[in-house]
Tab-separated table of C-alpha atoms in Angstrom:
chain	number	residue	atom	x	y	z
A	1	MET	CA	12.743	-31.197	26.655
A	2	LYS	CA	10.027	-30.587	24.064
A	3	GLN	CA	7.580	-32.695	26.075
A	4	GLN	CA	8.375	-30.785	29.270
A	5	THR	CA	7.834	-27.479	27.447
A	6	GLU	CA	4.442	-28.601	26.175
A	7	ILE	CA	3.438	-29.733	29.679
A	8	LEU	CA	4.414	-26.316	31.035
A	9	PHE	CA	2.437	-24.493	28.335
A	10	ARG	CA	-0.563	-26.722	28.986
A	11	GLN	CA	-0.473	-26.089	32.726
A	12	ILE	CA	-0.162	-22.332	32.201
A	13	ALA	CA	-3.142	-22.520	29.851
A	14	MET	CA	-5.100	-24.396	32.515
A	15	LEU	CA	-4.369	-21.727	35.122
A	16	ARG	CA	-5.606	-19.055	32.710
A	17	MET	CA	-8.888	-20.923	32.273
A	18	ILE	CA	-9.755	-20.899	35.960
A	19	PRO	CA	-12.170	-18.028	36.763
A	20	ARG	CA	-12.204	-15.689	39.756
A	21	LYS	CA	-15.975	-15.959	40.120
A	22	GLY	CA	-18.120	-19.040	39.755
A	23	GLY	CA	-16.005	-22.053	38.946
A	24	ILE	CA	-14.902	-24.459	36.251
A	25	THR	CA	-14.840	-28.252	36.217
A	26	ALA	CA	-12.026	-30.530	35.124
A	27	ARG	CA	-14.135	-31.715	32.188
A	28	GLN	CA	-14.731	-28.142	31.029
A	29	ILE	CA	-10.998	-27.408	31.217
A	30	HIS	CA	-10.292	-30.612	29.308
A	31	GLN	CA	-12.623	-29.479	26.509
A	32	LEU	CA	-11.077	-26.001	26.379
A	33	LEU	CA	-7.607	-27.540	26.163
A	34	ALA	CA	-8.760	-29.713	23.273
A	35	ASP	CA	-10.165	-26.624	21.539
A	36	ASP	CA	-6.752	-24.985	21.924
A	37	GLY	CA	-4.991	-27.954	20.332
A	38	PHE	CA	-3.674	-29.717	23.440
A	39	SER	CA	-3.763	-33.504	23.419
A	40	VAL	CA	-4.269	-34.636	27.010
A	41	ASP	CA	-6.614	-37.034	28.810
A	42	LEU	CA	-9.121	-36.024	31.476
A	43	ARG	CA	-7.309	-37.924	34.242
A	44	THR	CA	-4.131	-35.857	33.664
A	45	VAL	CA	-6.146	-32.640	33.890
A	46	GLN	CA	-7.650	-33.803	37.179
A	47	ARG	CA	-4.186	-34.654	38.586
A	48	ASP	CA	-2.805	-31.244	37.571
A	49	LEU	CA	-5.705	-29.437	39.239
A	50	LYS	CA	-5.195	-31.413	42.436
A	51	THR	CA	-1.472	-30.567	42.388
A	52	PHE	CA	-2.192	-26.863	41.840
A	53	THR	CA	-4.541	-26.791	44.824
A	54	GLU	CA	-2.526	-28.905	47.274
A	55	SER	CA	0.898	-27.409	46.497
A	56	GLY	CA	0.018	-24.043	48.018
A	57	LEU	CA	1.844	-22.288	45.159
A	58	PHE	CA	-1.375	-20.908	43.719
A	59	PRO	CA	-4.245	-19.216	45.621
A	60	LEU	CA	-6.819	-21.657	44.278
A	61	ASP	CA	-9.884	-23.116	45.951
A	62	VAL	CA	-12.024	-26.072	45.004
A	63	ASP	CA	-15.722	-26.400	45.736
A	64	GLU	CA	-15.949	-30.035	46.769
A	65	SER	CA	-19.636	-29.718	47.616
A	66	SER	CA	-20.499	-29.440	43.938
A	67	LYS	CA	-20.616	-32.488	41.707
A	68	PRO	CA	-18.420	-32.423	39.747
A	69	HIS	CA	-15.914	-30.314	41.692
A	70	GLN	CA	-15.289	-26.733	40.543
A	71	TRP	CA	-12.020	-24.780	40.768
A	72	TYR	CA	-11.722	-20.993	41.124
A	73	TRP	CA	-9.216	-18.337	42.177
A	74	GLN	CA	-9.520	-16.993	45.699
A	75	THR	CA	-11.238	-13.594	45.869
A	76	ASP	CA	-8.131	-11.702	46.999
A	77	ALA	CA	-5.726	-13.617	44.742
A	78	VAL	CA	-3.114	-11.415	43.023
A	79	ILE	CA	-1.504	-13.303	40.166
A	80	GLU	CA	-0.735	-12.828	36.464
A	81	ILE	CA	-0.318	-15.765	34.085
A	82	PRO	CA	2.311	-14.572	31.542
A	83	THR	CA	1.195	-16.050	28.198
A	84	MET	CA	-1.720	-16.158	25.813
A	85	SER	CA	-3.901	-19.091	24.872
A	86	GLY	CA	-4.040	-20.541	21.399
A	87	SER	CA	-7.487	-19.012	20.888
A	88	GLU	CA	-6.206	-15.585	21.912
A	89	ALA	CA	-3.213	-15.983	19.604
A	90	LEU	CA	-5.509	-16.812	16.695
A	91	ALA	CA	-7.665	-13.773	17.500
A	92	PHE	CA	-4.607	-11.468	17.361
A	93	VAL	CA	-3.467	-12.906	14.021
A	94	MET	CA	-6.938	-12.641	12.461
A	95	LEU	CA	-7.366	-9.105	13.820
A	96	ASP	CA	-4.052	-8.040	12.289
A	97	ARG	CA	-4.968	-9.604	8.946
A	98	HIS	CA	-8.489	-8.261	8.533
A	99	LEU	CA	-8.518	-4.907	10.354
A	100	GLN	CA	-5.488	-3.268	8.755
A	101	GLY	CA	-6.467	0.249	7.729
A	102	VAL	CA	-9.433	0.383	10.090
A	103	LEU	CA	-7.823	0.419	13.526
A	104	PRO	CA	-5.866	3.512	14.600
A	105	PRO	CA	-2.183	3.227	13.542
A	106	ASN	CA	-0.909	3.728	17.099
A	107	LEU	CA	-3.144	0.877	18.285
A	108	LEU	CA	-1.933	-1.393	15.474
A	109	SER	CA	1.649	-0.509	16.364
A	110	SER	CA	1.092	-1.207	20.058
A	111	ILE	CA	-0.306	-4.702	19.432
A	112	GLN	CA	2.418	-5.758	16.970
A	113	PRO	CA	4.526	-7.433	19.714
A	114	HIS	CA	1.425	-9.428	20.667
A	115	VAL	CA	0.777	-10.309	17.016
A	116	GLN	CA	4.367	-11.474	16.536
A	117	HIS	CA	4.206	-13.526	19.735
A	118	ALA	CA	0.870	-14.972	18.609
A	119	GLU	CA	2.294	-16.004	15.229
A	120	LYS	CA	5.190	-17.812	16.922
A	121	LEU	CA	2.831	-19.464	19.392
A	122	LEU	CA	0.562	-20.756	16.635
A	123	GLN	CA	3.501	-22.295	14.812
A	124	GLN	CA	4.401	-24.441	17.787
A	125	HIS	CA	3.353	-28.059	17.678
A	126	LYS	CA	0.603	-27.818	20.238
A	127	HIS	CA	-1.250	-25.194	18.240
A	128	GLN	CA	-0.812	-26.501	14.708
A	129	ARG	CA	-4.544	-27.089	14.326
A	130	LEU	CA	-5.321	-23.492	15.253
A	131	ALA	CA	-2.482	-22.231	13.055
A	132	ARG	CA	-4.107	-23.897	10.062
A	133	TRP	CA	-7.415	-22.188	10.822
A	134	SER	CA	-6.264	-18.870	9.323
A	135	GLU	CA	-5.513	-20.750	6.093
A	136	LYS	CA	-9.110	-22.003	5.963
A	137	ILE	CA	-10.875	-18.636	6.211
A	138	ALA	CA	-11.307	-15.981	3.521
A	139	MET	CA	-13.616	-13.003	2.998
A	140	LEU	CA	-14.510	-12.130	-0.583
A	141	PRO	CA	-16.816	-9.506	-2.093
A	142	ARG	CA	-19.813	-10.761	-4.057
A	143	ALA	CA	-19.262	-8.198	-6.795
A	144	MET	CA	-16.398	-7.705	-9.239
A	145	ARG	CA	-13.064	-7.493	-7.454
A	146	PHE	CA	-10.817	-4.483	-8.069
A	147	LEU	CA	-7.345	-3.563	-6.926
A	148	PRO	CA	-7.583	-1.357	-3.810
A	149	ALA	CA	-7.226	2.389	-4.316
A	150	LYS	CA	-4.050	3.968	-2.957
A	151	VAL	CA	-4.561	6.086	0.150
A	152	ASP	CA	-1.848	8.460	1.318
A	153	HIS	CA	-0.419	7.102	4.581
A	154	GLU	CA	-0.310	10.483	6.362
A	155	ILE	CA	-3.830	11.394	5.265
A	156	HIS	CA	-5.112	8.011	6.419
A	157	ALA	CA	-3.408	8.410	9.809
A	158	ASN	CA	-4.862	11.912	10.271
A	159	VAL	CA	-8.372	10.780	9.359
A	160	ILE	CA	-8.170	7.941	11.872
A	161	ARG	CA	-6.757	10.243	14.563
A	162	ALA	CA	-9.464	12.871	14.032
A	163	LEU	CA	-12.139	10.183	14.214
A	164	LEU	CA	-10.642	8.700	17.378
A	165	ASP	CA	-10.063	12.055	19.119
A	166	GLU	CA	-13.379	13.500	17.858
A	167	LYS	CA	-11.666	16.510	16.263
A	168	GLN	CA	-12.550	18.389	13.097
A	169	LEU	CA	-10.643	17.734	9.873
A	170	GLU	CA	-9.507	20.490	7.521
A	171	VAL	CA	-9.300	18.859	4.108
A	172	VAL	CA	-8.863	19.410	0.400
A	173	TYR	CA	-11.098	16.899	-1.377
A	174	GLN	CA	-11.328	15.985	-5.053
A	175	PRO	CA	-14.913	15.081	-6.061
A	176	ARG	CA	-15.290	12.712	-8.986
A	177	ALA	CA	-16.105	15.264	-11.712
A	178	GLU	CA	-15.254	18.649	-10.181
A	179	GLY	CA	-12.263	20.637	-9.050
A	180	ALA	CA	-10.713	20.130	-5.620
A	181	ARG	CA	-12.573	21.806	-2.767
A	182	GLN	CA	-11.794	22.761	0.813
A	183	TYR	CA	-13.997	21.441	3.605
A	184	VAL	CA	-14.106	21.429	7.367
A	185	LEU	CA	-15.350	17.955	8.245
A	186	ASN	CA	-16.844	16.516	11.417
A	187	PRO	CA	-15.806	12.825	11.298
A	188	LEU	CA	-18.555	10.427	12.370
A	189	SER	CA	-17.439	6.955	11.286
A	190	LEU	CA	-15.312	4.936	8.886
A	191	VAL	CA	-16.816	2.340	6.545
A	192	VAL	CA	-14.985	-0.125	4.310
A	193	GLN	CA	-16.975	-1.377	1.324
A	194	ASP	CA	-15.411	-3.712	-1.252
A	195	GLY	CA	-11.916	-2.472	-0.440
A	196	VAL	CA	-12.819	1.240	-0.572
A	197	MET	CA	-12.682	3.302	2.631
A	198	PHE	CA	-15.337	5.954	3.209
A	199	LEU	CA	-15.301	8.633	5.887
A	200	VAL	CA	-18.830	9.423	7.027
A	201	ALA	CA	-18.802	13.071	8.082
A	202	SER	CA	-20.788	16.280	8.065
A	203	ALA	CA	-19.252	19.170	6.142
A	204	ASN	CA	-18.821	22.809	7.143
A	205	ASP	CA	-21.963	24.069	8.931
A	206	TYR	CA	-24.269	21.284	7.754
A	207	ASN	CA	-25.391	18.320	9.871
A	208	ASP	CA	-26.320	15.750	7.215
A	209	PRO	CA	-23.852	12.842	7.064
A	210	LEU	CA	-21.997	12.631	3.745
A	211	HIS	CA	-19.596	10.040	2.351
A	212	PHE	CA	-16.008	10.970	1.478
A	213	VAL	CA	-13.761	8.453	-0.280
A	214	LEU	CA	-10.371	8.418	1.442
A	215	HIS	CA	-8.287	8.093	-1.723
A	216	ARG	CA	-9.744	11.368	-3.053
A	217	PHE	CA	-8.363	13.450	-0.194
A	218	LYS	CA	-5.557	15.714	-1.394
A	219	SER	CA	-4.726	16.770	2.166
A	220	ALA	CA	-6.150	16.308	5.646
A	221	GLU	CA	-5.082	18.104	8.808
A	222	VAL	CA	-6.442	17.461	12.299
A	223	SER	CA	-7.898	20.609	13.832
A	224	THR	CA	-7.754	21.565	17.488
A	225	LYS	CA	-11.513	22.185	17.400
A	226	ALA	CA	-13.878	19.514	18.661
A	227	ALA	CA	-15.989	17.807	16.032
A	228	ARG	CA	-19.720	18.552	16.047
A	229	ILE	CA	-21.282	15.117	16.460
A	230	PRO	CA	-25.095	14.992	16.252
A	231	PRO	CA	-26.426	13.278	19.390
A	232	ASP	CA	-28.878	11.263	17.302
A	233	PHE	CA	-26.326	9.941	14.787
A	234	SER	CA	-25.963	6.160	14.785
A	235	LEU	CA	-23.745	4.306	12.337
A	236	LYS	CA	-25.959	1.241	12.700
A	237	GLN	CA	-29.067	3.202	11.715
A	238	HIS	CA	-27.148	4.953	8.933
A	239	LEU	CA	-26.217	1.597	7.419
A	240	GLN	CA	-29.734	0.223	7.900
A	241	SER	CA	-31.031	3.150	5.833
A	242	GLN	CA	-28.995	1.681	2.937
A	243	ALA	CA	-27.122	4.954	2.552
A	244	PHE	CA	-24.203	3.069	0.988
A	245	ASP	CA	-26.483	1.606	-1.685
A	246	PHE	CA	-26.921	5.144	-3.098
A	247	PRO	CA	-30.669	5.752	-2.557
A	248	LEU	CA	-32.421	7.577	-5.410
A	249	GLN	CA	-35.463	8.519	-3.329
A	250	GLU	CA	-36.520	8.283	0.307
A	251	LYS	CA	-39.711	6.267	-0.132
A	252	LEU	CA	-39.778	2.504	-0.601
A	253	ILE	CA	-40.921	0.892	-3.842
A	254	ARG	CA	-42.840	-2.319	-4.538
A	255	LEU	CA	-40.649	-4.333	-6.880
A	256	VAL	CA	-42.370	-6.949	-9.035
A	257	ALA	CA	-40.226	-8.833	-11.533
A	258	ILE	CA	-40.069	-12.104	-13.455
A	259	PHE	CA	-36.806	-14.025	-13.063
A	260	ASP	CA	-35.207	-17.142	-14.435
A	261	ARG	CA	-35.857	-19.629	-11.620
A	262	TYR	CA	-32.246	-20.724	-11.259
A	263	GLY	CA	-30.934	-17.166	-11.410
A	264	ILE	CA	-32.636	-16.200	-8.158
A	265	TYR	CA	-32.487	-19.461	-6.253
A	266	HIS	CA	-30.408	-17.671	-3.600
A	267	LEU	CA	-33.368	-15.413	-2.779
A	268	HIS	CA	-35.105	-18.398	-1.211
A	269	GLU	CA	-32.221	-18.447	1.289
A	270	THR	CA	-31.309	-14.747	1.513
A	271	PRO	CA	-34.467	-12.661	0.873
A	272	LEU	CA	-34.446	-9.099	-0.415
A	273	SER	CA	-36.927	-7.959	2.238
A	274	GLU	CA	-39.082	-9.148	5.113
A	275	ASP	CA	-42.193	-9.203	2.920
A	276	GLN	CA	-40.571	-10.894	-0.090
A	277	SER	CA	-42.645	-13.493	-1.921
A	278	LEU	CA	-41.598	-15.875	-4.698
A	279	GLU	CA	-44.157	-17.788	-6.714
A	280	ALA	CA	-44.095	-19.948	-9.810
A	281	TYR	CA	-44.971	-17.893	-12.889
A	282	ALA	CA	-44.368	-20.114	-15.907
A	283	GLU	CA	-42.100	-22.991	-16.754
A	284	GLY	CA	-38.625	-22.117	-15.486
A	285	LEU	CA	-39.739	-18.688	-14.233
A	286	GLU	CA	-40.637	-17.160	-10.855
A	287	LYS	CA	-42.311	-13.899	-9.914
A	288	LEU	CA	-40.638	-11.847	-7.193
A	289	THR	CA	-42.534	-9.306	-5.114
A	290	ALA	CA	-40.678	-7.286	-2.468
A	291	THR	CA	-40.717	-3.862	-0.831
A	292	VAL	CA	-37.241	-2.369	-1.220
A	293	MET	CA	-35.333	0.893	-1.235
A	294	ASP	CA	-35.002	2.501	-4.661
A	295	THR	CA	-31.219	2.524	-4.963
A	296	LEU	CA	-28.466	2.521	-7.541
A	297	ALA	CA	-27.280	-0.775	-6.035
A	298	LEU	CA	-30.704	-2.293	-6.788
A	299	ARG	CA	-30.422	-1.251	-10.434
A	300	ARG	CA	-26.921	-2.666	-10.758
A	301	TRP	CA	-28.098	-5.931	-9.231
A	302	LEU	CA	-31.061	-6.179	-11.614
A	303	LEU	CA	-28.945	-5.270	-14.653
A	304	GLY	CA	-26.601	-8.109	-13.753
A	305	PHE	CA	-29.339	-10.594	-14.686
A	306	GLY	CA	-29.453	-9.311	-18.273
A	307	GLU	CA	-32.157	-11.037	-20.303
A	308	ARG	CA	-33.050	-13.293	-17.357
A	309	VAL	CA	-35.174	-10.617	-15.673
A	310	GLU	CA	-38.233	-8.588	-16.675
A	311	ILE	CA	-39.357	-5.686	-14.486
A	312	LEU	CA	-43.142	-5.420	-14.147
A	313	GLU	CA	-43.445	-2.806	-11.393
A	314	PRO	CA	-42.975	-0.001	-10.694
A	315	LEU	CA	-43.787	1.264	-14.184
A	316	GLU	CA	-41.099	3.967	-14.055
A	317	LEU	CA	-38.427	1.343	-13.380
A	318	ARG	CA	-39.776	-0.896	-16.164
A	319	GLU	CA	-39.590	2.001	-18.640
A	320	GLU	CA	-36.081	2.847	-17.465
A	321	PHE	CA	-34.919	-0.739	-18.088
A	322	ALA	CA	-36.716	-0.841	-21.456
A	323	HIS	CA	-34.833	2.298	-22.505
A	324	SER	CA	-31.511	0.813	-21.322
A	325	ALA	CA	-32.225	-2.420	-23.217
A	326	ALA	CA	-32.997	-0.446	-26.389
A	327	GLU	CA	-29.741	1.485	-26.080
A	328	MET	CA	-27.763	-1.729	-25.554
A	329	HIS	CA	-29.480	-3.306	-28.569
A	330	ALA	CA	-28.553	-0.301	-30.703
A	331	LYS	CA	-24.907	-0.508	-29.640
A	332	TYR	CA	-24.661	-4.191	-30.548
A	333	ASN	CA	-26.754	-3.978	-33.750
A	334	PRO	CA	-24.496	-3.222	-36.779
A	335	ALA	CA	-27.364	-1.539	-38.611
A	336	GLU	CA	-27.775	0.975	-35.818
A	337	SER	CA	-24.118	1.468	-34.835
A	338	ALA	CA	-23.884	4.591	-36.985
A	339	ALA	CA	-26.335	6.282	-34.646
A	340	TRP	CA	-23.626	6.088	-31.976
A	341	GLY	CA	-21.035	7.764	-34.183
A	342	ARG	CA	-18.840	4.734	-34.804
A	343	ALA	CA	-18.385	2.021	-37.361
A	344	PRO	CA	-19.744	-1.443	-36.570
A	345	CYS	CA	-17.264	-3.922	-35.117
A	346	ALA	CA	-15.861	-6.456	-37.581
């Protein structure tokens, strides 16, 4: 019985692979079946295709003038194949795992039957290889990992709905160091960065896109008024401007720094900029030159190297790091701890 079930699933999968336009060969179907976890030889695939065509049960045609032969659905064929392939099942499971909180709740709810069916399908013998794929993939942040902030479910749902329906949001928002404020927001996009969700939106009568952290919303109600969306706003361009790296000025800077060679080996593979250059400086050291945005993220990245980096240019950045190093030295130097109003650590 199990063998008959697997044959049926395989044949349904084959029918789903046949296109309405163009055509597909038996060898191509055989490869797709293998990708989906089916173990079957090419001769069996060829026999099944011949049976499909000659039985008259399916409106299929075969182009025998091509070598090898190609199968396709007839132009006016009306037929639905009631299942999903192993690849489609895997896509549903991965989508459910990695896009929670980003897709609209009603959309997530509507695809749950498909997700549940996909999970069952992947657990069946024929798809065990694909089922194991989700256990082999992970996405991790490069920086320190933190527990995700708690976002009110109703607020999250309203933010998503306003973004989807292109409606204004009437919110009470708690900035980091100020009292709660009321805003009328025009939602533009949603960005997830290291587990934190940001709503990109313009506020009140202004057009400049700002970033609002979802877990700082005290309330959020969807307005009946249409959101004012600037025709020239592009999320792609907004991200390319490094807006989420917290720019400190609009102009680019020429960064020149001396690094421990092994500390920046990854920059040979993943450069900071298009014009980046790395050259030997002294034993065990390399000099980096790159044109970059002057951002808070850049400073945090450089500070992470500690004593293994020396900033040469720009001079303002070098002086800033020299001042930070002096302050750190004072904090860790027992003789100078009193200057910070505390006794030295034992």
